[in-house]
Tab-separated table of C-alpha atoms in Angstrom:
chain	number	residue	atom	x	y	z
A	164	MET	CA	-147.831	-95.719	58.099
A	165	LEU	CA	-149.690	-97.501	60.670
A	166	ARG	CA	-151.216	-99.832	58.181
A	167	ALA	CA	-147.776	-100.790	57.157
A	168	ARG	CA	-147.419	-104.199	59.373
A	169	MET	CA	-143.811	-104.269	58.276
A	170	VAL	CA	-142.926	-100.982	59.653
A	171	LEU	CA	-144.542	-101.812	63.104
A	172	VAL	CA	-142.838	-105.424	62.872
A	173	ALA	CA	-139.382	-103.849	62.145
A	174	ALA	CA	-139.894	-101.411	64.768
A	175	ALA	CA	-140.905	-104.241	67.126
A	176	LEU	CA	-137.792	-106.051	66.218
A	177	LEU	CA	-135.646	-102.830	66.695
A	178	LEU	CA	-137.075	-102.445	70.298
A	179	ALA	CA	-136.409	-106.160	70.782
A	180	ALA	CA	-132.690	-105.972	69.862
A	181	GLY	CA	-132.126	-102.912	71.990
A	182	VAL	CA	-133.755	-104.632	74.707
A	183	ALA	CA	-131.727	-107.578	74.417
A	184	ALA	CA	-128.369	-105.842	73.858
A	185	ILE	CA	-129.067	-104.030	77.426
A	186	VAL	CA	-129.771	-107.191	79.313
A	187	ASP	CA	-126.774	-108.929	77.592
A	188	GLY	CA	-124.831	-105.741	78.682
A	189	ALA	CA	-126.171	-105.522	82.096
A	190	ALA	CA	-125.280	-109.330	82.638
A	191	ARG	CA	-121.573	-109.117	81.334
A	192	VAL	CA	-121.024	-106.484	83.914
A	193	ALA	CA	-122.653	-108.549	86.518
A	194	ARG	CA	-120.228	-111.178	85.961
A	195	GLU	CA	-117.320	-108.837	85.767
A	196	ARG	CA	-118.402	-107.407	89.313
A	197	GLU	CA	-118.516	-110.505	90.759
A	198	VAL	CA	-115.125	-111.472	89.565
A	199	ILE	CA	-113.865	-108.213	91.047
A	200	ALA	CA	-115.537	-108.661	94.122
A	201	ALA	CA	-113.926	-112.312	94.561
A	202	LEU	CA	-110.285	-110.849	94.227
A	203	GLU	CA	-109.821	-109.665	97.628
A	204	PRO	CA	-111.042	-113.256	98.922
A	205	ALA	CA	-108.840	-114.640	96.336
A	206	LEU	CA	-105.708	-112.744	97.784
A	207	ARG	CA	-106.491	-113.669	101.100
A	208	GLU	CA	-106.307	-117.330	100.018
A	209	GLU	CA	-103.238	-116.859	98.270
A	210	GLU	CA	-101.464	-115.397	101.274
A	211	SER	CA	-102.724	-118.302	103.420
A	212	TYR	CA	-101.101	-120.502	101.042
A	213	LEU	CA	-97.851	-119.064	100.717
A	214	ARG	CA	-97.542	-118.994	104.362
A	215	GLU	CA	-98.332	-122.733	104.534
A	216	THR	CA	-95.829	-123.797	101.818
A	217	HIS	CA	-92.928	-121.201	103.392
A	218	ALA	CA	-91.341	-121.083	106.711
A	219	PRO	CA	-91.496	-117.864	108.457
A	220	GLU	CA	-87.915	-117.190	108.283
A	221	ASP	CA	-87.620	-117.401	104.527
A	222	ASP	CA	-86.472	-114.969	102.555
A	223	LEU	CA	-89.422	-112.422	101.584
A	224	GLY	CA	-88.188	-111.978	98.078
A	225	LEU	CA	-89.175	-115.654	97.189
A	226	VAL	CA	-92.684	-115.125	98.525
A	227	LEU	CA	-93.010	-111.832	96.724
A	228	TYR	CA	-92.021	-113.392	93.355
A	229	TYR	CA	-95.506	-115.799	93.498
A	230	LEU	CA	-97.513	-112.841	95.293
A	231	ALA	CA	-99.945	-111.331	92.954
A	232	MET	CA	-101.642	-108.295	93.946
A	233	PRO	CA	-104.927	-107.447	92.489
A	234	VAL	CA	-105.871	-104.510	90.137
A	235	ALA	CA	-109.379	-103.355	88.777
A	236	HIS	CA	-111.031	-100.817	86.465
A	237	GLU	CA	-114.681	-101.424	87.804
A	238	PRO	CA	-117.618	-100.557	85.435
A	239	ASN	CA	-119.570	-97.566	86.075
A	240	GLU	CA	-123.438	-97.642	85.660
A	241	TRP	CA	-123.229	-96.843	81.736
A	242	THR	CA	-120.645	-99.518	80.873
A	243	ALA	CA	-123.399	-101.884	79.907
A	244	LEU	CA	-124.497	-99.749	77.084
A	245	SER	CA	-121.159	-99.906	75.404
A	246	THR	CA	-118.295	-102.212	75.477
A	247	GLY	CA	-115.615	-100.082	73.871
A	248	LEU	CA	-112.198	-101.094	74.434
A	249	ARG	CA	-113.288	-103.879	76.976
A	250	ASP	CA	-113.408	-106.661	74.128
A	251	VAL	CA	-109.551	-106.559	74.341
A	252	HIS	CA	-108.655	-104.737	77.961
A	253	PRO	CA	-109.658	-107.006	80.803
A	254	TYR	CA	-111.535	-105.353	83.764
A	255	SER	CA	-109.296	-106.847	86.369
A	256	ARG	CA	-105.675	-107.829	86.557
A	257	HIS	CA	-102.698	-109.118	88.973
A	258	LEU	CA	-100.002	-107.266	89.497
A	259	ARG	CA	-96.682	-108.946	90.529
A	260	PHE	CA	-93.804	-107.138	91.826
A	261	ILE	CA	-91.590	-108.059	89.004
A	262	GLY	CA	-91.206	-105.953	85.617
A	263	LEU	CA	-93.893	-103.697	85.084
A	264	VAL	CA	-93.974	-103.424	81.557
A	265	PRO	CA	-94.420	-107.116	80.561
A	266	GLN	CA	-97.619	-106.867	82.838
A	267	LEU	CA	-98.920	-103.591	81.847
A	268	TYR	CA	-99.668	-104.740	77.919
A	269	LYS	CA	-100.554	-108.148	78.855
A	270	THR	CA	-104.358	-109.042	78.089
A	271	ASP	CA	-106.915	-111.893	78.887
A	272	ILE	CA	-106.403	-114.715	76.095
A	273	ALA	CA	-109.855	-114.547	74.458
A	274	ASN	CA	-111.471	-116.212	71.027
A	275	PRO	CA	-109.744	-113.932	68.578
A	276	LEU	CA	-112.817	-114.386	66.202
A	277	LYS	CA	-115.178	-113.105	69.099
A	278	GLN	CA	-112.844	-110.103	69.666
A	279	LEU	CA	-113.013	-109.424	65.706
A	280	SER	CA	-116.946	-109.616	65.451
A	281	GLY	CA	-116.967	-107.145	68.842
A	282	SER	CA	-119.887	-107.282	71.307
A	283	PHE	CA	-123.679	-106.869	70.687
A	284	ASP	CA	-124.362	-103.928	72.695
A	285	TYR	CA	-126.789	-100.900	72.721
A	286	GLY	CA	-124.211	-98.658	71.152
A	287	PHE	CA	-124.091	-101.314	68.221
A	288	VAL	CA	-127.982	-100.973	67.875
A	289	LEU	CA	-128.359	-97.501	68.117
A	290	ILE	CA	-125.251	-96.543	65.802
A	291	PHE	CA	-126.062	-99.104	63.142
A	292	LEU	CA	-129.177	-100.904	62.963
A	293	VAL	CA	-131.097	-97.766	63.654
A	294	PRO	CA	-130.140	-95.736	60.521
A	295	LEU	CA	-130.717	-98.977	58.394
A	296	PHE	CA	-134.185	-98.858	59.893
A	297	ILE	CA	-134.614	-95.500	59.584
A	298	ILE	CA	-133.534	-96.073	55.539
A	299	GLY	CA	-135.799	-99.107	55.219
A	300	VAL	CA	-138.997	-97.320	56.051
A	301	SER	CA	-138.031	-93.982	54.579
A	302	TYR	CA	-136.138	-94.577	51.390
A	303	ASP	CA	-139.281	-94.248	49.048
A	304	VAL	CA	-140.966	-91.197	51.133
A	305	ARG	CA	-141.509	-89.616	47.758
A	306	SER	CA	-140.751	-91.865	45.154
A	307	ARG	CA	-143.557	-94.409	46.133
A	308	ASP	CA	-146.074	-91.854	44.419
A	309	ASP	CA	-144.100	-92.131	41.234
A	310	ASP	CA	-144.101	-95.886	41.612
A	311	LEU	CA	-148.031	-96.189	42.605
A	312	GLY	CA	-148.917	-93.447	39.722
A	313	THR	CA	-150.281	-91.208	42.572
A	314	GLU	CA	-148.056	-88.380	42.240
A	315	PRO	CA	-150.630	-86.307	40.386
A	316	LEU	CA	-153.293	-87.063	43.332
A	317	VAL	CA	-150.631	-85.840	45.790
A	318	CYS	CA	-149.338	-82.502	43.609
A	319	SER	CA	-153.572	-81.623	42.909
A	320	GLN	CA	-154.003	-81.169	46.741
A	321	PRO	CA	-153.792	-77.579	48.648
A	322	THR	CA	-150.468	-77.935	50.114
A	323	ARG	CA	-146.739	-77.946	48.865
A	324	LEU	CA	-145.343	-81.286	48.206
A	325	SER	CA	-142.523	-80.580	50.608
A	326	ARG	CA	-145.006	-80.228	53.480
A	327	VAL	CA	-146.491	-83.788	52.728
A	328	LEU	CA	-142.904	-85.112	52.709
A	329	ALA	CA	-141.878	-83.387	55.932
A	330	LEU	CA	-144.869	-84.694	57.779
A	331	ARG	CA	-144.293	-88.285	56.090
A	332	LEU	CA	-140.811	-88.200	57.688
A	333	ALA	CA	-141.840	-86.669	60.999
A	334	LEU	CA	-144.296	-89.682	61.471
A	335	ARG	CA	-141.387	-92.034	61.252
A	336	ALA	CA	-138.972	-90.159	63.157
A	337	GLY	CA	-141.596	-89.816	65.655
A	338	LEU	CA	-141.883	-93.671	65.365
A	339	VAL	CA	-137.803	-94.221	65.961
A	340	SER	CA	-137.511	-91.720	68.425
A	341	ALA	CA	-139.883	-93.248	70.592
A	342	VAL	CA	-138.198	-96.665	69.933
A	343	ALA	CA	-134.800	-94.913	70.795
A	344	LEU	CA	-136.367	-92.920	74.080
A	345	ALA	CA	-138.147	-96.236	75.481
A	346	LEU	CA	-134.595	-98.214	74.989
A	347	LEU	CA	-133.129	-95.429	77.306
A	348	ALA	CA	-136.236	-95.692	79.635
A	349	PHE	CA	-135.704	-98.995	79.964
A	350	ALA	CA	-131.970	-98.510	80.488
A	351	VAL	CA	-132.635	-96.125	83.290
A	352	ALA	CA	-135.045	-98.734	85.098
A	353	TRP	CA	-132.945	-101.870	84.548
A	354	LEU	CA	-129.172	-100.639	85.075
A	355	GLY	CA	-130.268	-97.938	87.534
A	356	LEU	CA	-128.891	-94.984	85.761
A	357	PRO	CA	-129.091	-91.655	87.246
A	358	LEU	CA	-131.510	-88.895	85.502
A	359	ASP	CA	-128.819	-86.302	85.281
A	360	ALA	CA	-127.099	-84.119	83.005
A	361	ARG	CA	-125.492	-87.258	81.369
A	362	ALA	CA	-128.594	-88.893	80.565
A	363	GLY	CA	-130.039	-85.663	79.154
A	364	ALA	CA	-126.812	-85.580	77.088
A	365	PHE	CA	-127.051	-88.909	75.804
A	366	ALA	CA	-130.957	-88.494	74.928
A	367	LEU	CA	-129.650	-85.207	72.870
A	368	ALA	CA	-127.179	-87.030	71.186
A	369	SER	CA	-129.414	-90.114	70.204
A	370	LEU	CA	-132.113	-87.665	68.945
A	371	ALA	CA	-129.721	-85.339	66.887
A	372	TYR	CA	-128.464	-88.686	65.423
A	373	ILE	CA	-131.985	-89.978	64.507
A	374	ALA	CA	-132.833	-86.343	63.039
A	375	LEU	CA	-129.388	-86.172	60.976
A	376	TRP	CA	-130.574	-89.524	59.120
A	377	PHE	CA	-134.204	-88.213	58.577
A	378	VAL	CA	-132.594	-85.215	57.218
A	379	LEU	CA	-130.528	-86.888	54.862
A	380	VAL	CA	-133.569	-88.831	53.559
A	381	PHE	CA	-135.237	-85.738	53.010
A	382	LEU	CA	-132.242	-84.538	50.712
A	383	VAL	CA	-131.799	-87.636	49.016
A	384	ALA	CA	-135.644	-87.634	48.227
A	385	SER	CA	-135.299	-83.900	46.684
A	386	LEU	CA	-133.357	-85.318	44.137
A	387	ARG	CA	-136.451	-86.944	42.650
A	388	ARG	CA	-134.655	-90.108	41.537
A	389	SER	CA	-136.304	-93.422	41.555
A	390	SER	CA	-137.055	-95.685	44.752
A	391	ALA	CA	-133.705	-97.795	43.960
A	392	TRP	CA	-131.638	-95.338	43.548
A	393	ASN	CA	-132.453	-93.946	46.775
A	394	ALA	CA	-132.227	-97.097	48.474
A	395	ILE	CA	-128.807	-97.833	47.020
A	396	SER	CA	-127.691	-94.445	47.798
A	397	LEU	CA	-128.790	-94.040	51.306
A	398	VAL	CA	-127.147	-97.419	52.067
A	399	GLY	CA	-123.914	-96.399	50.267
A	400	VAL	CA	-123.734	-93.150	52.818
A	401	TRP	CA	-124.508	-95.795	55.490
A	402	ILE	CA	-121.629	-98.156	54.639
A	403	ALA	CA	-119.265	-94.653	53.998
A	404	TRP	CA	-119.983	-93.023	57.465
A	405	CYS	CA	-120.476	-96.319	59.357
A	406	VAL	CA	-117.829	-98.672	58.026
A	407	LEU	CA	-115.289	-97.276	55.235
A	408	LEU	CA	-114.736	-93.769	56.294
A	409	PRO	CA	-113.768	-94.893	60.148
A	410	ALA	CA	-111.627	-97.689	59.027
A	411	LEU	CA	-109.706	-95.416	56.557
A	412	VAL	CA	-109.406	-92.756	59.050
A	413	ASN	CA	-107.814	-95.197	61.715
A	414	LEU	CA	-105.578	-96.464	59.038
A	415	ALA	CA	-104.665	-92.843	58.294
A	416	ILE	CA	-103.853	-92.045	61.924
A	417	ILE	CA	-102.098	-95.189	62.634
A	418	THR	CA	-99.797	-94.368	59.663
A	419	ALA	CA	-99.532	-90.499	60.568
A	420	SER	CA	-98.895	-91.456	64.377
A	421	PRO	CA	-96.921	-94.917	64.293
A	422	ALA	CA	-96.019	-96.391	67.499
A	423	ARG	CA	-94.407	-99.764	68.924
A	424	GLY	CA	-96.916	-101.973	69.911
A	425	GLY	CA	-97.001	-103.172	73.438
A	426	VAL	CA	-95.670	-106.613	72.548
A	427	GLU	CA	-92.557	-105.171	70.994
A	428	LEU	CA	-92.002	-102.922	74.505
A	429	THR	CA	-92.628	-106.230	76.251
A	430	LEU	CA	-90.042	-108.259	74.015
A	431	ALA	CA	-87.250	-105.198	74.595
A	432	GLN	CA	-87.931	-105.165	78.265
A	433	ARG	CA	-87.382	-109.026	78.405
A	434	GLN	CA	-84.102	-109.089	76.557
A	435	GLU	CA	-82.901	-106.224	78.776
A	436	MET	CA	-83.318	-107.807	82.079
A	437	ASN	CA	-82.459	-111.262	80.626
A	438	ALA	CA	-79.187	-109.861	79.661
A	439	GLY	CA	-78.471	-108.912	83.191
A	440	TRP	CA	-77.600	-112.674	84.033
A	441	ASP	CA	-74.928	-112.650	81.664
A	442	ARG	CA	-73.144	-109.127	82.956
A	443	PRO	CA	-71.475	-108.382	85.986
A	444	LYS	CA	-73.816	-107.582	89.287
A	445	ARG	CA	-72.528	-104.329	89.230
A	446	ALA	CA	-73.842	-103.277	86.017
A	447	THR	CA	-77.173	-103.642	87.000
A	448	LEU	CA	-76.705	-102.539	90.689
A	449	ASP	CA	-74.978	-99.237	89.758
A	450	PRO	CA	-77.226	-97.765	87.783
A	451	PHE	CA	-80.152	-98.993	89.999
A	452	PHE	CA	-78.636	-97.252	93.086
A	453	ALA	CA	-78.346	-93.807	90.922
A	454	ARG	CA	-82.232	-94.257	90.538
A	455	ARG	CA	-82.405	-95.154	94.197
A	456	PRO	CA	-79.927	-93.656	96.234
A	457	GLU	CA	-81.630	-94.232	99.675
A	458	TRP	CA	-80.487	-98.021	99.132
A	459	ALA	CA	-76.705	-97.482	97.703
A	460	GLN	CA	-75.303	-98.014	101.170
A	461	THR	CA	-77.246	-101.682	101.216
A	462	PRO	CA	-74.865	-104.209	101.128
A	463	VAL	CA	-75.580	-106.953	97.936
A	464	PRO	CA	-73.921	-109.912	97.692
A	465	GLU	CA	-72.123	-109.923	94.027
A	466	ASP	CA	-70.770	-113.506	94.095
A	467	ARG	CA	-74.056	-115.259	94.233
A	468	PHE	CA	-77.850	-114.781	93.702
A	469	SER	CA	-79.799	-112.263	95.626
A	470	TRP	CA	-83.291	-110.964	95.655
A	471	PRO	CA	-82.405	-107.290	95.861
A	472	TRP	CA	-80.243	-107.540	92.792
A	473	TYR	CA	-82.825	-109.849	91.138
A	474	TYR	CA	-85.702	-106.994	91.456
A	475	ALA	CA	-83.325	-104.204	90.768
A	476	MET	CA	-82.713	-106.314	87.647
A	477	HIS	CA	-86.251	-106.089	86.647
A	478	GLU	CA	-86.765	-102.408	87.341
A	479	MET	CA	-83.682	-101.798	85.257
A	480	GLY	CA	-85.589	-103.425	82.785
A	481	ASP	CA	-88.432	-101.346	82.784
A	482	ALA	CA	-86.016	-98.244	82.789
A	483	HIS	CA	-84.786	-99.478	79.411
A	484	VAL	CA	-88.151	-98.794	77.954
A	485	ALA	CA	-89.325	-96.017	79.813
A	486	ARG	CA	-88.825	-93.633	76.915
A	487	GLN	CA	-90.137	-95.966	74.436
A	488	VAL	CA	-93.292	-96.525	76.922
A	489	GLU	CA	-93.507	-92.741	77.081
A	490	ASP	CA	-93.707	-92.342	73.383
A	491	TYR	CA	-96.033	-95.267	72.934
A	492	HIS	CA	-98.551	-93.659	75.238
A	493	ALA	CA	-98.093	-90.288	73.944
A	494	ALA	CA	-99.038	-91.786	70.559
A	495	LEU	CA	-102.048	-93.309	71.897
A	496	ALA	CA	-103.154	-89.931	73.325
A	497	ARG	CA	-102.420	-88.234	69.981
A	498	ARG	CA	-104.732	-90.727	68.148
A	499	GLU	CA	-107.364	-90.192	70.465
A	500	GLN	CA	-107.117	-86.539	69.923
A	501	TRP	CA	-107.361	-87.142	65.777
A	502	THR	CA	-110.015	-89.416	66.374
A	503	ALA	CA	-111.683	-86.520	68.203
A	504	ARG	CA	-111.121	-84.572	65.272
A	505	ALA	CA	-112.318	-86.626	62.603
A	506	ALA	CA	-115.542	-87.425	64.691
A	507	LEU	CA	-116.261	-83.570	63.755
A	508	ALA	CA	-117.095	-84.787	59.935
A	509	LEU	CA	-118.405	-88.320	60.962
A	510	PRO	CA	-121.428	-88.733	63.170
A	511	PRO	CA	-121.389	-92.488	63.666
A	512	LEU	CA	-117.831	-92.002	65.164
A	513	ALA	CA	-119.140	-88.957	67.142
A	514	LEU	CA	-121.917	-90.951	68.840
A	515	GLU	CA	-119.687	-93.843	69.645
A	516	LEU	CA	-117.234	-91.511	71.342
A	517	VAL	CA	-119.772	-89.951	73.260
A	518	LEU	CA	-121.306	-93.029	74.343
A	519	ASP	CA	-117.644	-94.673	75.111
A	520	ARG	CA	-116.623	-92.008	77.512
A	521	MET	CA	-119.770	-92.299	79.686
A	522	ALA	CA	-119.335	-95.849	79.693
A	523	GLY	CA	-115.692	-95.330	80.372
A	524	THR	CA	-114.502	-97.654	77.704
A	525	ASP	CA	-112.954	-95.173	75.803
A	526	MET	CA	-108.974	-94.754	75.044
A	527	ALA	CA	-108.438	-91.687	77.490
A	528	THR	CA	-109.908	-93.841	80.643
A	529	GLU	CA	-107.750	-96.780	79.671
A	530	LEU	CA	-104.659	-94.492	79.528
A	531	ALA	CA	-105.591	-93.285	82.821
A	532	PHE	CA	-105.941	-96.654	84.426
A	533	ARG	CA	-102.467	-97.788	82.724
A	534	ASP	CA	-100.912	-94.604	84.749
A	535	SER	CA	-102.648	-95.869	87.836
A	536	MET	CA	-101.121	-99.107	87.371
A	537	VAL	CA	-98.011	-97.438	87.208
A	538	ALA	CA	-98.390	-95.566	90.259
A	539	TYR	CA	-99.741	-98.673	92.341
A	540	HIS	CA	-96.402	-100.615	91.084
A	541	GLU	CA	-94.218	-97.676	92.639
A	542	GLN	CA	-96.305	-97.718	95.862
A	543	LEU	CA	-95.967	-101.599	95.935
A	544	LYS	CA	-91.750	-100.918	95.765
A	545	GLN	CA	-92.015	-98.225	98.520
A	546	TYR	CA	-93.637	-100.719	100.806
A	547	PHE	CA	-91.679	-103.755	99.639
A	548	TYR	CA	-87.959	-102.392	98.983
A	549	PRO	CA	-87.378	-101.865	102.590
A	550	LEU	CA	-88.120	-105.423	103.194
A	551	VAL	CA	-86.479	-106.870	100.551
A	552	PHE	CA	-83.014	-105.000	100.701
A	553	ASN	CA	-83.020	-105.546	104.708
A	554	HIS	CA	-83.596	-109.540	103.941
A	555	LYS	CA	-86.510	-109.378	106.050
A	556	GLY	CA	-88.116	-112.938	106.358
A	557	LEU	CA	-91.841	-114.022	105.650
A	558	ALA	CA	-92.717	-113.414	109.255
A	559	ALA	CA	-92.322	-109.488	108.804
A	560	PHE	CA	-95.050	-109.104	105.933
A	561	GLY	CA	-98.471	-108.737	106.539
A	562	ILE	CA	-101.032	-108.436	103.611
A	563	ASP	CA	-103.521	-105.746	105.599
A	564	ASP	CA	-100.214	-103.693	105.443
A	565	VAL	CA	-99.897	-103.863	101.460
A	566	PRO	CA	-101.417	-100.726	99.791
A	567	ARG	CA	-104.201	-101.509	97.668
A	568	HIS	CA	-105.092	-100.332	94.142
A	569	ARG	CA	-107.294	-97.531	93.942
A	570	PHE	CA	-109.120	-95.996	90.362
A	571	ASP	CA	-111.299	-93.703	90.157
A	572	GLY	CA	-113.307	-95.344	87.121
A	573	GLY	CA	-116.340	-93.163	87.890
A	574	PRO	CA	-118.312	-90.572	85.356
A	575	ARG	CA	-115.417	-88.732	83.584
A	576	PRO	CA	-116.273	-85.475	81.348
A	577	LEU	CA	-118.306	-85.557	78.299
A	578	HIS	CA	-116.934	-85.903	74.967
A	579	LEU	CA	-117.862	-82.489	74.024
A	580	SER	CA	-115.998	-82.697	70.670
A	581	GLY	CA	-117.982	-85.749	69.688
A	582	LEU	CA	-121.370	-83.790	70.608
A	583	ALA	CA	-120.372	-81.027	68.654
A	584	GLY	CA	-119.746	-83.163	65.776
A	585	LEU	CA	-122.938	-84.452	65.589
A	586	LEU	CA	-124.711	-80.965	66.235
A	587	GLY	CA	-122.432	-79.466	63.715
A	588	VAL	CA	-123.347	-82.060	60.919
A	589	LEU	CA	-126.849	-81.593	61.844
A	590	ALA	CA	-126.807	-77.814	61.291
A	591	LEU	CA	-124.609	-78.414	57.970
A	592	LEU	CA	-126.945	-80.395	56.350
A	593	GLY	CA	-130.131	-78.627	57.892
A	594	ALA	CA	-128.849	-75.664	56.324
A	595	THR	CA	-129.574	-77.116	52.859
A	596	ILE	CA	-132.972	-78.011	53.664
A	597	PRO	CA	-134.445	-74.669	51.915
A	598	LEU	CA	-132.593	-75.731	48.635
A	599	ALA	CA	-134.199	-79.072	48.871
A	600	VAL	CA	-137.675	-77.614	49.522
A	601	ARG	CA	-137.667	-75.513	46.367
A	602	ARG	CA	-136.588	-78.569	44.455
A	603	ILE	CA	-139.145	-80.565	45.638
A	604	ASP	CA	-141.865	-78.020	45.130
A	605	ALA	CA	-140.398	-77.384	41.520
A	606	THR	CA	-141.947	-80.908	40.670
A	607	PRO	CA	-142.636	-81.611	36.904
A	608	TRP	CA	-146.183	-82.651	37.877
A	609	LEU	CA	-146.781	-79.039	38.975
A	610	GLU	CA	-145.358	-77.702	35.520
A	611	GLU	CA	-147.938	-80.013	33.901
A	612	ALA	CA	-150.724	-78.790	35.956
A	613	SER	CA	-149.728	-75.292	35.257
A	614	ALA	CA	-149.953	-76.046	31.441
A	615	SER	CA	-153.312	-77.572	31.891
A	616	ARG	CA	-154.520	-74.427	33.612
A	617	GLU	CA	-153.465	-72.497	30.643
A	618	ALA	CA	-155.002	-75.105	28.296
A	619	SER	CA	-158.359	-74.776	30.132
A	620	ALA	CA	-157.900	-70.895	29.897
A	621	ARG	CA	-158.274	-70.967	26.250
A	622	PRO	CA	-161.602	-71.450	24.239
A	623	ALA	CA	-162.831	-74.762	23.957
A	624	ALA	CA	-162.654	-74.673	19.993
A	625	HIS	CA	-158.831	-74.362	20.267
A	626	ARG	CA	-158.236	-77.109	22.574
A	627	GLY	CA	-156.998	-80.398	21.331
A	628	PRO	CA	-158.531	-83.595	22.862
A	629	SER	CA	-155.397	-84.381	24.756
A	630	SER	CA	-155.175	-81.060	26.356
A	631	GLU	CA	-158.208	-81.465	28.652
A	632	PRO	CA	-156.930	-80.825	32.179
A	633	CYS	CA	-157.309	-83.570	34.444
A	634	THR	CA	-160.321	-83.263	36.844
A	635	LEU	CA	-158.590	-83.174	39.991
A	636	LEU	CA	-156.203	-80.132	38.866
A	637	THR	CA	-159.227	-78.274	37.627
A	638	ARG	CA	-161.045	-78.660	41.036
A	639	ASP	CA	-157.794	-77.854	42.546
A	640	ARG	CA	-157.673	-74.438	40.180
A	641	LYS	CA	-160.950	-73.539	40.878
A	642	ALA	CA	-160.409	-74.001	45.018
A	643	ARG	CA	-157.275	-71.735	44.543
A	644	GLU	CA	-159.132	-69.236	42.748
A	645	THR	CA	-162.165	-69.181	45.065
């Protein structure tokens, strides 16, 4: 194996790809952290601009229409390894005092082709490229003896063929595992990852994923087919596990758990809110006061525009689609649950869920972040409604008194179902190894060797010229008898 330079070159390229993915992920996270760190200074500048362009006695409602409070989903130390949903959901946003639903489902405008291709992260290297490397260096682990005509020589050795194949695969597994562990060590040093149970769980999941593919190679080799057939079969399994089946599972889950998209919810909210301009103001204020009775006695002009009525109209637009928003979140949660169940049978999906959960880029974390935005918007209402309904001016507003968004995006519990799926599929394939061993050891060359031994035991006069056994096989027989 060491003399095969292409194997070492491919291993070096795999190592370089992993290092590049980790460095690129670290740079991307560093840029996002710089943006998040600049949110508070930008808010101060915005406040200064609003105070310069508005008089102190101006109605605060007008100022609040332009004020945007920052909210952030800060990355953790593992985020650089897996982009996950961060391709479509930004790290930071700005939340205004108007309707929440259009802001909740608004994402940054980005290049759709880049979003379609995804990010080149360490998760991509581990889940997609490592299996291809394993297939490339192991698909002919048994059939190459047949291709080179050396199978009789291998079978003549005083050991079983299954042990020879296991040794060959073990050496290759050691090489791939060394590359994976080296990349993990580099990530620990480069990203400052803590050496805790999470790092151990990730190492266990990575090694289990690598072992699973080598077990699959061993099972395919036991079928005693040609090298081309082995390569096509293993690549077919890779396509099925990594591309086709996850896409089909995603389609099935979306079909089984339909949900109105965020764009539809935004459109419904905007239509309901804009319809308030054509209705009597009591049609908006009465249901609003029913929701917030503490402001029912506040006089609100009904013959002209007023900011209390305007913000009440926005809230009633959110209330109009509140049930649909809950159904949408419930549908996303169900999809996440069904995805976790599908991961029990799809190792690439299982490893991706494990890594995304550790990186805080999975759907469950995104839903928790949205819930934190809903709670923060309610905090803003509790702070600003007394000022707006009492017709306070800009002078009554202090940016230091406004609540700030807080989201605990720290380490979340491990995705145990994903880890269980990896180990479960590995155990299931491992249970078939004894059958594969018996099939490998029952090679036709051993049957020919047995026939040759029987022929050598007969008198020479009864032996034909073509029945003379192979010298190596005869030597092996004598060695076994001794």
